[in-house]
PDB file of C-alpha atoms in Angstrom:
ATOM      1  CA  MET A  10      28.842-127.040  64.620  1.00 76.00           C
ATOM      2  CA  ASP A  11      29.864-130.704  64.808  1.00 85.00           C
ATOM      3  CA  TYR A  12      33.447-129.834  63.927  1.00 91.00           C
ATOM      4  CA  TRP A  13      33.597-127.178  66.623  1.00 93.00           C
ATOM      5  CA  MET A  14      32.264-129.535  69.297  1.00 92.00           C
ATOM      6  CA  ALA A  15      34.758-132.222  68.269  1.00 92.00           C
ATOM      7  CA  PHE A  16      37.562-129.669  68.374  1.00 93.00           C
ATOM      8  CA  LEU A  17      36.514-128.227  71.743  1.00 94.00           C
ATOM      9  CA  VAL A  18      35.934-131.546  73.511  1.00 92.00           C
ATOM     10  CA  GLY A  19      39.046-133.241  72.101  1.00 91.00           C
ATOM     11  CA  GLY A  20      41.098-130.140  72.868  1.00 93.00           C
ATOM     12  CA  ALA A  21      39.698-129.972  76.407  1.00 94.00           C
ATOM     13  CA  ILE A  22      40.623-133.604  77.079  1.00 92.00           C
ATOM     14  CA  CYS A  23      44.141-133.170  75.693  1.00 92.00           C
ATOM     15  CA  GLY A  24      44.553-129.766  77.334  1.00 94.00           C
ATOM     16  CA  ALA A  25      43.532-131.123  80.737  1.00 94.00           C
ATOM     17  CA  ALA A  26      45.958-134.011  80.367  1.00 93.00           C
ATOM     18  CA  GLN A  27      48.802-131.665  79.397  1.00 94.00           C
ATOM     19  CA  TRP A  28      47.967-129.315  82.272  1.00 94.00           C
ATOM     20  CA  LEU A  29      48.074-132.223  84.737  1.00 93.00           C
ATOM     21  CA  MET A  30      51.391-133.397  83.334  1.00 93.00           C
ATOM     22  CA  ASP A  31      52.860-129.900  83.705  1.00 94.00           C
ATOM     23  CA  ARG A  32      51.445-128.988  87.115  1.00 94.00           C
ATOM     24  CA  ALA A  33      51.341-132.323  88.959  1.00 93.00           C
ATOM     25  CA  ASN A  34      54.603-133.634  87.469  1.00 88.00           C
ATOM     26  CA  ILE A  35      52.908-136.743  86.070  1.00 91.00           C
ATOM     27  CA  SER A  36      54.916-138.744  83.534  1.00 92.00           C
ATOM     28  CA  GLN A  37      53.609-139.379  80.034  1.00 92.00           C
ATOM     29  CA  ILE A  38      53.106-143.106  80.569  1.00 93.00           C
ATOM     30  CA  HIS A  39      51.167-142.509  83.779  1.00 94.00           C
ATOM     31  CA  MET A  40      48.922-140.039  81.957  1.00 94.00           C
ATOM     32  CA  LEU A  41      48.448-142.512  79.101  1.00 92.00           C
ATOM     33  CA  VAL A  42      47.376-145.258  81.491  1.00 94.00           C
ATOM     34  CA  GLY A  43      45.182-142.809  83.395  1.00 94.00           C
ATOM     35  CA  LEU A  44      43.365-141.626  80.261  1.00 93.00           C
ATOM     36  CA  VAL A  45      42.746-145.169  79.028  1.00 92.00           C
ATOM     37  CA  SER A  46      41.510-146.223  82.470  1.00 94.00           C
ATOM     38  CA  ILE A  47      39.224-143.203  82.843  1.00 94.00           C
ATOM     39  CA  GLY A  48      37.816-143.768  79.353  1.00 92.00           C
ATOM     40  CA  ALA A  49      37.163-147.442  80.111  1.00 91.00           C
ATOM     41  CA  LEU A  50      35.552-146.624  83.454  1.00 93.00           C
ATOM     42  CA  LEU A  51      33.334-143.886  82.019  1.00 92.00           C
ATOM     43  CA  GLY A  52      32.476-146.156  79.097  1.00 90.00           C
ATOM     44  CA  ALA A  53      31.467-148.974  81.435  1.00 87.00           C
ATOM     45  CA  LEU A  54      29.278-146.565  83.413  1.00 90.00           C
ATOM     46  CA  GLY A  55      27.648-145.241  80.232  1.00 88.00           C
ATOM     47  CA  VAL A  56      28.803-141.646  80.750  1.00 91.00           C
ATOM     48  CA  TYR A  57      31.237-141.619  77.825  1.00 91.00           C
ATOM     49  CA  ASP A  58      28.430-142.580  75.418  1.00 90.00           C
ATOM     50  CA  GLN A  59      26.834-139.177  75.968  1.00 92.00           C
ATOM     51  CA  LEU A  60      30.161-137.447  75.375  1.00 91.00           C
ATOM     52  CA  VAL A  61      30.618-139.345  72.102  1.00 90.00           C
ATOM     53  CA  GLU A  62      27.108-138.313  70.982  1.00 92.00           C
ATOM     54  CA  VAL A  63      27.973-134.651  71.552  1.00 91.00           C
ATOM     55  CA  ALA A  64      31.584-134.563  70.348  1.00 91.00           C
ATOM     56  CA  GLY A  65      31.917-137.515  67.957  1.00 88.00           C
ATOM     57  CA  ALA A  66      35.535-137.985  66.913  1.00 85.00           C
ATOM     58  CA  GLY A  67      36.672-135.336  69.387  1.00 87.00           C
ATOM     59  CA  ALA A  68      35.880-137.781  72.178  1.00 88.00           C
ATOM     60  CA  LEU A  69      37.035-140.917  70.346  1.00 85.00           C
ATOM     61  CA  LEU A  70      40.506-139.841  69.193  1.00 81.00           C
ATOM     62  CA  PRO A  71      42.235-139.110  72.526  1.00 83.00           C
ATOM     63  CA  MET A  72      43.455-142.086  74.549  1.00 88.00           C
ATOM     64  CA  SER A  73      40.331-141.941  76.689  1.00 89.00           C
ATOM     65  CA  GLY A  74      38.401-142.897  73.550  1.00 88.00           C
ATOM     66  CA  PHE A  75      40.622-145.958  73.196  1.00 88.00           C
ATOM     67  CA  GLY A  76      39.646-147.065  76.714  1.00 89.00           C
ATOM     68  CA  TYR A  77      35.995-146.369  75.922  1.00 90.00           C
ATOM     69  CA  LEU A  78      36.131-148.572  72.819  1.00 87.00           C
ATOM     70  CA  LEU A  79      37.789-151.359  74.821  1.00 85.00           C
ATOM     71  CA  ALA A  80      34.983-151.216  77.391  1.00 85.00           C
ATOM     72  CA  LYS A  81      32.372-151.110  74.625  1.00 85.00           C
ATOM     73  CA  GLY A  82      33.846-154.239  73.056  1.00 82.00           C
ATOM     74  CA  ILE A  83      33.750-156.085  76.361  1.00 80.00           C
ATOM     75  CA  ALA A  84      30.189-154.913  77.022  1.00 79.00           C
ATOM     76  CA  SER A  85      29.049-156.285  73.656  1.00 76.00           C
ATOM     77  CA  HIS A  86      30.280-159.737  74.694  1.00 72.00           C
ATOM     78  CA  GLU A  87      27.434-162.162  75.284  1.00 70.00           C
ATOM     79  CA  ALA A  88      27.565-164.698  78.096  1.00 65.00           C
ATOM     80  CA  GLY A  89      28.570-168.195  77.083  1.00 69.00           C
ATOM     81  CA  GLN A  90      30.682-167.185  74.083  1.00 75.00           C
ATOM     82  CA  GLY A  91      34.029-167.653  75.810  1.00 74.00           C
ATOM     83  CA  TRP A  92      37.072-165.516  76.510  1.00 75.00           C
ATOM     84  CA  MET A  93      38.401-165.619  72.955  1.00 76.00           C
ATOM     85  CA  ASN A  94      35.222-164.068  71.635  1.00 77.00           C
ATOM     86  CA  MET A  95      35.517-161.275  74.212  1.00 76.00           C
ATOM     87  CA  GLY A  96      38.969-160.428  72.860  1.00 75.00           C
ATOM     88  CA  ALA A  97      37.658-160.532  69.295  1.00 78.00           C
ATOM     89  CA  ASN A  98      34.861-158.130  70.244  1.00 77.00           C
ATOM     90  CA  MET A  99      37.367-155.702  71.759  1.00 78.00           C
ATOM     91  CA  PHE A 100      39.455-155.634  68.586  1.00 79.00           C
ATOM     92  CA  GLN A 101      36.335-155.309  66.450  1.00 79.00           C
ATOM     93  CA  TYR A 102      35.867-151.815  67.856  1.00 79.00           C
ATOM     94  CA  ILE A 103      39.497-150.702  68.099  1.00 82.00           C
ATOM     95  CA  GLY A 104      40.878-152.390  64.983  1.00 81.00           C
ATOM     96  CA  LEU A 105      40.586-149.324  62.754  1.00 79.00           C
ATOM     97  CA  GLU A 106      42.239-147.094  65.340  1.00 79.00           C
ATOM     98  CA  LEU A 107      45.106-149.543  65.847  1.00 83.00           C
ATOM     99  CA  SER A 108      45.748-149.964  62.120  1.00 87.00           C
ATOM    100  CA  PHE A 109      45.769-146.184  61.650  1.00 84.00           C
ATOM    101  CA  VAL A 110      48.300-145.722  64.456  1.00 83.00           C
ATOM    102  CA  ILE A 111      50.562-148.473  63.131  1.00 90.00           C
ATOM    103  CA  THR A 112      50.437-147.079  59.588  1.00 93.00           C
ATOM    104  CA  LEU A 113      51.054-143.519  60.757  1.00 90.00           C
ATOM    105  CA  SER A 114      54.002-144.664  62.899  1.00 88.00           C
ATOM    106  CA  PHE A 115      55.524-146.492  59.932  1.00 91.00           C
ATOM    107  CA  VAL A 116      55.190-143.443  57.671  1.00 92.00           C
ATOM    108  CA  ALA A 117      56.651-141.187  60.369  1.00 90.00           C
ATOM    109  CA  ALA A 118      59.611-143.565  60.756  1.00 87.00           C
ATOM    110  CA  LEU A 119      60.222-143.418  56.984  1.00 90.00           C
ATOM    111  CA  ILE A 120      60.118-139.623  56.889  1.00 92.00           C
ATOM    112  CA  CYS A 121      61.959-138.831  60.118  1.00 88.00           C
ATOM    113  CA  LYS A 122      65.248-140.194  61.326  1.00 78.00           C
ATOM    114  CA  PRO A 123      64.436-142.304  64.392  1.00 71.00           C
ATOM    115  CA  ARG A 124      66.741-142.123  67.383  1.00 74.00           C
ATOM    116  CA  GLY A 125      68.091-145.243  69.053  1.00 63.00           C
TER     117      GLY A 125
END
């Protein structure tokens, strides 16, 4: 059941984003920024936590999950630790996701012929 919920929620997020891009003529970069911003906002309000409990990776893998993890890293920052520690807390949560994306991009560039 967990796999189905992850599939349905992640697919709903991505499907809604694709539908908006098709119908409202929104560019890909605007949708990317919108998803990250919505994820960060919902994460700061505590709403995205409930979605992650229900869907797990289905809510964390789209770009809205990236914004949620950024907000979670900032929220875990304790007062008096300084700005550098806030940045370290952000990357503590998103480090695995960033390293996966960089590795996957490198492998895709080796397999496919990049343009430009």
